[in-house]
Amino acid sequence: EAKAREPGYYLLGIDSTASGGRGQAIIAHGNPDTAQNVMTTVPGTYSDLHDVVGYVNDSDKVMQRAQAMEPNQSFASITYAGYESPPTLFDAAFEKYAVHGSEGLSRFQEGLRVSHELPQPSNNTVIGHSYGSTEVGYAARDHGLHADNIVFIGSPGVGVDHAADLGVPPDHVWSGTAGLDAIDYATPSP
């Protein structure tokens, strides 16, 4: 909560009792209602209220890099730890967390579209990390993600076989892993 009190940060949602007491939060850096580019990062397994500041700091680094590359554009970065993530790696083997949380993520992204101040809509990118990518994939597949770009990092799977099944043009879908990411050993590579 302290991070959301810093200038330029917005607490968009918090529930300290959610996820069996682990808590959930949604924090923005920059105003998503006026920014030309809005990035939403969905963290994965273990994400909860305790770790949200670390996720916000990581999202800020991505936003700062984007601003350095496009200094004439405005940006907002949102950390969406607003779903019940798997509490353990064992639990991450089950899709139930993505199934249960995907509609909420879809509604949140739709709200960003509705609340954005015109004259033109923002360029919205959703980044899913680890199990967060499964959450993002299920939201896109089952409810629509209301995004222009989708990025999957260290993904154990997104619920579709082809990028075209995510509701955005396939050339607006990216994925990647780190060289030593354990997910490379746990999931098949194309």
CSV table of C-alpha atoms in Angstrom, one decimal:
chain,number,residue,atom,x,y,z
A,1,GLU,CA,0.0,0.0,0.0
A,2,ALA,CA,2.9,2.3,0.7
A,3,LYS,CA,4.0,2.1,-3.0
A,4,ALA,CA,0.6,3.3,-4.1
A,5,ARG,CA,1.0,6.5,-1.9
A,6,GLU,CA,4.1,7.6,-3.9
A,7,PRO,CA,3.5,10.3,-6.5
A,8,GLY,CA,2.4,8.9,-9.9
A,9,TYR,CA,1.1,5.6,-8.5
A,10,TYR,CA,-2.5,4.6,-8.3
A,11,LEU,CA,-4.1,1.9,-6.1
A,12,LEU,CA,-6.7,0.5,-8.4
A,13,GLY,CA,-7.7,-2.4,-6.3
A,14,ILE,CA,-6.8,-4.2,-3.0
A,15,ASP,CA,-8.2,-7.0,-1.0
A,16,SER,CA,-6.1,-8.2,1.9
A,17,THR,CA,-8.4,-11.1,2.7
A,18,ALA,CA,-8.5,-12.6,-0.8
A,19,SER,CA,-6.6,-15.8,-1.9
A,20,GLY,CA,-7.0,-17.3,1.6
A,21,GLY,CA,-5.5,-14.3,3.3
A,22,ARG,CA,-2.5,-13.9,0.8
A,23,GLY,CA,-4.2,-10.8,-0.6
A,24,GLN,CA,-4.5,-9.3,-4.0
A,25,ALA,CA,-3.7,-5.8,-5.4
A,26,ILE,CA,-3.7,-3.9,-8.6
A,27,ILE,CA,-1.3,-0.9,-8.8
A,28,ALA,CA,-0.7,1.5,-11.7
A,29,HIS,CA,2.3,3.8,-12.3
A,30,GLY,CA,1.2,6.5,-14.5
A,31,ASN,CA,-2.4,7.3,-15.3
A,32,PRO,CA,-4.0,4.6,-17.5
A,33,ASP,CA,-6.9,6.8,-18.4
A,34,THR,CA,-4.7,9.3,-20.2
A,35,ALA,CA,-1.5,7.4,-21.2
A,36,GLN,CA,-1.0,6.6,-24.9
A,37,ASN,CA,0.4,3.2,-24.0
A,38,VAL,CA,-0.8,1.0,-21.2
A,39,MET,CA,1.0,-2.1,-20.1
A,40,THR,CA,-0.6,-4.6,-17.7
A,41,THR,CA,1.7,-7.2,-16.2
A,42,VAL,CA,0.1,-10.4,-14.6
A,43,PRO,CA,2.6,-12.2,-12.3
A,44,GLY,CA,2.4,-15.9,-11.7
A,45,THR,CA,2.7,-18.5,-9.0
A,46,TYR,CA,3.2,-17.2,-5.4
A,47,SER,CA,2.0,-13.6,-6.4
A,48,ASP,CA,0.3,-12.0,-3.5
A,49,LEU,CA,0.1,-8.8,-1.5
A,50,HIS,CA,3.4,-9.5,0.2
A,51,ASP,CA,5.3,-9.5,-3.2
A,52,VAL,CA,3.4,-6.9,-5.1
A,53,VAL,CA,5.9,-4.1,-4.6
A,54,GLY,CA,8.6,-6.3,-6.2
A,55,TYR,CA,6.3,-6.9,-9.2
A,56,VAL,CA,5.5,-3.2,-9.5
A,57,ASN,CA,9.3,-2.4,-9.5
A,58,ASP,CA,9.8,-5.0,-12.3
A,59,SER,CA,6.9,-3.5,-14.3
A,60,ASP,CA,8.4,0.0,-13.8
A,61,LYS,CA,11.7,-1.2,-15.4
A,62,VAL,CA,9.8,-2.3,-18.5
A,63,MET,CA,7.9,1.0,-18.6
A,64,GLN,CA,11.1,3.0,-18.2
A,65,ARG,CA,12.7,1.1,-21.1
A,66,ALA,CA,9.7,1.7,-23.3
A,67,GLN,CA,9.8,5.5,-22.4
A,68,ALA,CA,13.5,5.6,-23.3
A,69,MET,CA,12.7,4.0,-26.7
A,70,GLU,CA,9.7,6.3,-27.3
A,71,PRO,CA,10.3,9.6,-25.4
A,72,ASN,CA,7.4,11.4,-27.1
A,73,GLN,CA,4.9,8.8,-25.9
A,74,SER,CA,3.1,8.6,-22.6
A,75,PHE,CA,3.0,5.3,-20.6
A,76,ALA,CA,1.3,3.7,-17.7
A,77,SER,CA,2.3,0.4,-16.2
A,78,ILE,CA,-0.2,-1.7,-14.2
A,79,THR,CA,0.7,-4.6,-12.0
A,80,TYR,CA,-2.3,-6.9,-11.9
A,81,ALA,CA,-1.9,-9.2,-8.9
A,82,GLY,CA,-5.7,-9.2,-8.7
A,83,TYR,CA,-6.4,-12.9,-9.1
A,84,GLU,CA,-5.8,-16.0,-6.9
A,85,SER,CA,-2.5,-17.3,-8.2
A,86,PRO,CA,-1.3,-20.8,-7.4
A,87,PRO,CA,0.3,-20.8,-4.0
A,88,THR,CA,2.8,-23.6,-4.9
A,89,LEU,CA,4.4,-25.1,-8.0
A,90,PHE,CA,2.3,-28.2,-7.4
A,91,ASP,CA,-0.9,-26.1,-7.6
A,92,ALA,CA,0.4,-24.4,-10.8
A,93,ALA,CA,-0.1,-27.7,-12.6
A,94,PHE,CA,-3.8,-27.1,-12.5
A,95,GLU,CA,-5.8,-24.8,-14.7
A,96,LYS,CA,-8.4,-24.0,-12.1
A,97,TYR,CA,-6.7,-20.7,-11.0
A,98,ALA,CA,-6.7,-19.4,-14.6
A,99,VAL,CA,-10.3,-20.6,-15.2
A,100,HIS,CA,-11.5,-18.8,-12.0
A,101,GLY,CA,-9.5,-15.6,-12.6
A,102,SER,CA,-9.7,-15.1,-16.3
A,103,GLU,CA,-13.1,-13.3,-16.3
A,104,GLY,CA,-11.9,-10.8,-13.8
A,105,LEU,CA,-8.8,-10.0,-15.8
A,106,SER,CA,-11.0,-9.6,-19.0
A,107,ARG,CA,-13.3,-7.3,-17.2
A,108,PHE,CA,-10.4,-5.2,-15.8
A,109,GLN,CA,-8.9,-4.8,-19.3
A,110,GLU,CA,-12.3,-3.9,-20.7
A,111,GLY,CA,-12.6,-1.3,-18.0
A,112,LEU,CA,-9.3,0.2,-19.1
A,113,ARG,CA,-10.7,0.6,-22.6
A,114,VAL,CA,-13.9,2.2,-21.4
A,115,SER,CA,-12.3,4.6,-18.9
A,116,HIS,CA,-9.6,5.8,-21.3
A,117,GLU,CA,-9.9,9.4,-22.3
A,118,LEU,CA,-10.2,10.0,-26.0
A,119,PRO,CA,-9.4,11.3,-28.7
A,120,GLN,CA,-7.9,8.0,-29.5
A,121,PRO,CA,-7.7,4.7,-27.7
A,122,SER,CA,-4.5,3.7,-25.9
A,123,ASN,CA,-2.2,0.9,-27.2
A,124,ASN,CA,-2.8,-1.8,-24.6
A,125,THR,CA,-0.3,-4.6,-24.0
A,126,VAL,CA,-0.8,-7.4,-21.5
A,127,ILE,CA,2.2,-9.3,-20.3
A,128,GLY,CA,1.8,-12.7,-18.5
A,129,HIS,CA,4.7,-14.0,-16.5
A,130,SER,CA,4.9,-17.7,-15.6
A,131,TYR,CA,1.4,-18.8,-14.5
A,132,GLY,CA,0.3,-15.3,-15.1
A,133,SER,CA,0.7,-16.1,-18.8
A,134,THR,CA,-1.8,-19.0,-18.3
A,135,GLU,CA,-4.2,-16.5,-16.7
A,136,VAL,CA,-3.7,-14.1,-19.7
A,137,GLY,CA,-4.2,-16.9,-22.3
A,138,TYR,CA,-7.4,-18.1,-20.7
A,139,ALA,CA,-8.8,-14.6,-20.4
A,140,ALA,CA,-8.1,-14.0,-24.1
A,141,ARG,CA,-9.5,-17.3,-25.2
A,142,ASP,CA,-12.6,-17.4,-23.0
A,143,HIS,CA,-13.6,-13.8,-22.5
A,144,GLY,CA,-11.6,-11.5,-24.8
A,145,LEU,CA,-8.7,-9.5,-23.4
A,146,HIS,CA,-9.3,-6.1,-24.9
A,147,ALA,CA,-5.6,-5.7,-25.7
A,148,ASP,CA,-3.6,-4.8,-28.8
A,149,ASN,CA,-0.6,-6.9,-27.9
A,150,ILE,CA,0.0,-10.0,-25.7
A,151,VAL,CA,3.4,-11.1,-24.3
A,152,PHE,CA,4.1,-14.4,-22.6
A,153,ILE,CA,7.2,-14.8,-20.5
A,154,GLY,CA,8.2,-18.2,-19.1
A,155,SER,CA,4.9,-19.7,-19.9
A,156,PRO,CA,3.8,-23.2,-18.9
A,157,GLY,CA,0.9,-22.9,-21.5
A,158,VAL,CA,-1.8,-20.5,-22.5
A,159,GLY,CA,-4.8,-22.7,-23.3
A,160,VAL,CA,-4.6,-22.4,-27.1
A,161,ASP,CA,-2.6,-24.1,-29.8
A,162,HIS,CA,-2.2,-21.1,-32.1
A,163,ALA,CA,-1.7,-17.4,-31.5
A,164,ALA,CA,-4.6,-16.6,-33.8
A,165,ASP,CA,-6.9,-18.1,-31.1
A,166,LEU,CA,-6.2,-15.3,-28.7
A,167,GLY,CA,-8.3,-12.6,-30.3
A,168,VAL,CA,-5.4,-10.4,-31.5
A,169,PRO,CA,-3.5,-10.6,-34.7
A,170,PRO,CA,-0.8,-13.3,-34.4
A,171,ASP,CA,1.9,-10.9,-35.2
A,172,HIS,CA,0.9,-9.0,-32.0
A,173,VAL,CA,1.7,-12.1,-29.8
A,174,TRP,CA,5.2,-12.7,-28.4
A,175,SER,CA,6.7,-15.3,-26.1
A,176,GLY,CA,10.0,-15.9,-24.6
A,177,THR,CA,11.9,-17.6,-21.8
A,178,ALA,CA,15.3,-17.1,-20.1
A,179,GLY,CA,18.0,-19.6,-21.0
A,180,LEU,CA,18.0,-21.3,-17.7
A,181,ASP,CA,14.3,-21.0,-17.0
A,182,ALA,CA,13.0,-24.3,-15.4
A,183,ILE,CA,9.8,-23.9,-17.5
A,184,ASP,CA,11.8,-25.0,-20.6
A,185,TYR,CA,12.3,-28.4,-19.0
A,186,ALA,CA,8.7,-28.7,-17.7
A,187,THR,CA,6.9,-27.9,-21.0
A,188,PRO,CA,7.4,-28.9,-24.6
A,189,SER,CA,8.9,-26.4,-27.0
A,190,PRO,CA,7.6,-26.1,-30.6
